[in-house]
Short mmCIF file of C-alpha atoms in Angstrom, two decimals:
data_model
loop_
_atom_site.label_atom_id
_atom_site.label_comp_id
_atom_site.label_asym_id
_atom_site.label_seq_id
_atom_site.Cartn_x
_atom_site.Cartn_y
_atom_site.Cartn_z
CA UNK A 1 -108.82 -87.00 -245.46
CA UNK A 2 -106.29 -88.48 -243.28
CA UNK A 3 -104.42 -91.49 -244.45
CA UNK A 4 -101.29 -90.92 -241.93
CA UNK A 5 -98.39 -93.85 -241.83
CA UNK A 6 -100.39 -96.68 -243.51
CA UNK A 7 -96.70 -98.79 -244.85
CA UNK A 8 -99.12 -101.68 -246.27
CA UNK A 9 -100.60 -99.99 -248.97
CA UNK A 10 -99.34 -101.42 -252.27
CA UNK A 11 -98.31 -99.54 -255.25
CA UNK A 12 -101.51 -100.33 -257.15
CA UNK A 13 -103.35 -99.15 -254.47
CA UNK A 14 -101.81 -95.90 -254.08
CA UNK A 15 -102.49 -95.69 -257.99
CA UNK A 16 -106.08 -96.49 -257.33
CA UNK A 17 -106.37 -93.88 -254.69
CA UNK A 18 -104.99 -91.21 -257.09
CA UNK A 19 -107.62 -91.91 -259.70
CA UNK A 20 -110.02 -91.55 -256.83
CA UNK A 21 -108.29 -88.38 -256.01
CA UNK A 22 -108.54 -87.30 -259.53
CA UNK A 23 -112.32 -87.74 -259.49
CA UNK A 24 -113.03 -86.67 -256.50
CA UNK A 25 -115.15 -82.97 -256.84
CA UNK A 26 -115.03 -82.31 -252.82
CA UNK A 27 -111.77 -83.03 -251.61
CA UNK A 28 -109.73 -79.93 -249.97
CA UNK A 29 -107.64 -81.72 -247.64
CA UNK A 30 -105.56 -84.54 -247.98
CA UNK A 31 -103.01 -86.08 -245.38
CA UNK A 32 -100.55 -88.81 -246.80
CA UNK A 33 -97.75 -88.09 -244.53
CA UNK A 34 -95.48 -90.74 -243.25
CA UNK A 35 -96.41 -93.53 -246.01
CA UNK A 36 -94.01 -94.72 -248.17
CA UNK A 37 -94.53 -93.36 -251.20
CA UNK A 38 -91.36 -92.54 -253.57
CA UNK A 39 -91.22 -91.16 -256.43
CA UNK A 40 -93.43 -93.15 -258.77
CA UNK A 41 -96.45 -93.10 -256.49
CA UNK A 42 -95.79 -88.63 -256.22
CA UNK A 43 -95.82 -88.69 -259.60
CA UNK A 44 -99.38 -90.24 -259.83
CA UNK A 45 -100.57 -88.17 -257.08
CA UNK A 46 -98.96 -84.97 -258.72
CA UNK A 47 -101.48 -85.99 -261.80
CA UNK A 48 -103.99 -86.73 -259.42
CA UNK A 49 -103.66 -83.22 -257.78
CA UNK A 50 -103.27 -81.26 -261.11
CA UNK A 51 -106.77 -82.68 -262.34
CA UNK A 52 -108.64 -82.00 -258.90
CA UNK A 53 -110.57 -78.73 -258.94
CA UNK A 54 -111.20 -78.57 -255.40
CA UNK A 55 -107.41 -80.20 -253.49
CA UNK A 56 -106.39 -77.06 -251.62
CA UNK A 57 -103.53 -78.74 -249.05
CA UNK A 58 -101.21 -82.19 -249.65
CA UNK A 59 -99.34 -83.44 -246.75
CA UNK A 60 -96.00 -85.62 -248.19
CA UNK A 61 -94.22 -84.66 -245.07
CA UNK A 62 -91.35 -88.17 -244.89
CA UNK A 63 -92.88 -89.83 -247.32
CA UNK A 64 -89.53 -90.96 -249.41
CA UNK A 65 -89.76 -87.92 -251.98
CA UNK A 66 -86.90 -86.60 -253.69
CA UNK A 67 -85.80 -83.65 -255.81
CA UNK A 68 -87.45 -85.75 -258.66
CA UNK A 69 -90.57 -85.53 -257.87
CA UNK A 70 -90.64 -81.79 -256.18
CA UNK A 71 -89.74 -81.35 -259.81
CA UNK A 72 -92.81 -82.91 -260.95
CA UNK A 73 -94.73 -80.78 -258.04
CA UNK A 74 -93.16 -77.57 -259.48
CA UNK A 75 -93.58 -77.64 -263.18
CA UNK A 76 -97.31 -78.31 -262.24
CA UNK A 77 -97.82 -75.66 -260.14
CA UNK A 78 -95.49 -73.43 -262.29
CA UNK A 79 -98.03 -74.12 -266.02
CA UNK A 80 -101.17 -75.52 -264.63
CA UNK A 81 -103.95 -74.08 -263.15
CA UNK A 82 -104.55 -76.03 -260.12
CA UNK A 83 -106.40 -75.45 -256.40
CA UNK A 84 -103.50 -76.12 -254.61
CA UNK A 85 -102.78 -73.77 -251.77
CA UNK A 86 -100.55 -75.70 -249.44
CA UNK A 87 -97.97 -78.72 -250.32
CA UNK A 88 -96.41 -80.22 -247.32
CA UNK A 89 -92.59 -81.73 -248.67
CA UNK A 90 -90.65 -81.54 -245.24
CA UNK A 91 -88.35 -84.43 -243.59
CA UNK A 92 -88.25 -85.57 -247.34
CA UNK A 93 -84.74 -85.72 -249.78
CA UNK A 94 -85.89 -82.45 -251.24
CA UNK A 95 -83.64 -79.42 -251.85
CA UNK A 96 -84.56 -76.61 -249.79
CA UNK A 97 -84.54 -74.50 -252.74
CA UNK A 98 -87.10 -76.56 -254.73
CA UNK A 99 -89.52 -76.16 -251.56
CA UNK A 100 -88.86 -73.01 -251.74
CA UNK A 101 -89.41 -72.51 -255.42
CA UNK A 102 -92.72 -74.77 -254.96
CA UNK A 103 -94.26 -72.63 -251.90
CA UNK A 104 -93.54 -69.31 -252.65
CA UNK A 105 -95.63 -70.43 -256.47
CA UNK A 106 -98.35 -71.25 -254.58
CA UNK A 107 -98.34 -68.12 -252.44
CA UNK A 108 -98.14 -66.27 -255.55
CA UNK A 109 -101.70 -67.90 -256.68
CA UNK A 110 -102.92 -67.65 -253.39
CA UNK A 111 -102.94 -63.96 -253.90
CA UNK A 112 -104.10 -64.06 -257.39
CA UNK A 113 -107.08 -65.42 -256.31
CA UNK A 114 -107.22 -63.05 -253.63
CA UNK A 115 -107.77 -59.97 -255.68
CA UNK A 116 -111.04 -58.62 -256.69
CA UNK A 117 -111.82 -59.08 -260.17
CA UNK A 118 -113.81 -55.67 -261.81
CA UNK A 119 -116.76 -56.22 -263.48
CA UNK A 120 -116.88 -55.95 -266.97
CA UNK A 121 -118.26 -53.02 -268.67
CA UNK A 122 -122.03 -53.88 -268.71
CA UNK A 123 -121.82 -53.52 -264.63
CA UNK A 124 -122.50 -57.09 -264.12
CA UNK A 125 -119.95 -60.00 -263.49
CA UNK A 126 -120.90 -63.10 -265.32
CA UNK A 127 -122.50 -65.46 -262.85
CA UNK A 128 -120.03 -67.83 -263.40
CA UNK A 129 -117.52 -65.72 -261.39
CA UNK A 130 -119.78 -65.50 -258.60
CA UNK A 131 -120.08 -69.60 -258.07
CA UNK A 132 -118.49 -71.46 -255.54
CA UNK A 133 -115.92 -74.64 -256.78
CA UNK A 134 -118.18 -77.09 -255.32
CA UNK A 135 -121.94 -77.15 -256.38
CA UNK A 136 -124.46 -75.87 -254.07
CA UNK A 137 -126.47 -79.19 -254.05
CA UNK A 138 -123.64 -80.71 -252.56
CA UNK A 139 -122.56 -79.51 -248.93
CA UNK A 140 -119.43 -79.61 -247.40
CA UNK A 141 -119.02 -82.27 -244.71
CA UNK A 142 -116.81 -81.64 -241.89
CA UNK A 143 -115.45 -85.15 -240.26
CA UNK A 144 -113.55 -84.25 -237.41
CA UNK A 145 -109.83 -86.27 -236.85
CA UNK A 146 -109.54 -89.17 -234.46
CA UNK A 147 -107.26 -88.93 -231.80
CA UNK A 148 -105.42 -92.23 -230.87
CA UNK A 149 -103.78 -91.89 -227.33
#
C-alpha cells in the first residue's frame, strides 16, 4: 500500500489508519514516505507494526522523525516478535547509529527466519510450522503502482 506525500491527513486520520494497519491481516508493504508524520504519529504506527503479523516493509523516509521515534522502533524490534524486515528511515533527523542498530536487528531477525528448523524427535514437524503467515483461503493480490507523469 502506498500513501506517499499526503500532507493533508490529520492526526486523527493517521490514528484511524494505524488502527486499520494493526487489524490488517494481509498488508505486507506500507509506503508512507514524505508525509509530515512526526514522532507522535510514528509511535502510533510502531504499535500497529508491532501487532501486525504480516507487515514486512515500512517506508518512513522524509516523514519528520527524530531519534525519539527511532528509539521506539528500536525498542520494538529488540523486544517484540515482528514480521518487519525493512524499515526505511532516510531523510529524517535520526542518528546514523540508531538507524544502523535498527537495520542490524531487522537483518538478524531475517537470518533467524531463514535457518532451517529440525523436525521434532517424532520425525514430523507440527502442522503449524508448515502454514504460511496468511490463511490459505485469502490469496495475496498485487496492485500495480500507478505512475503519474
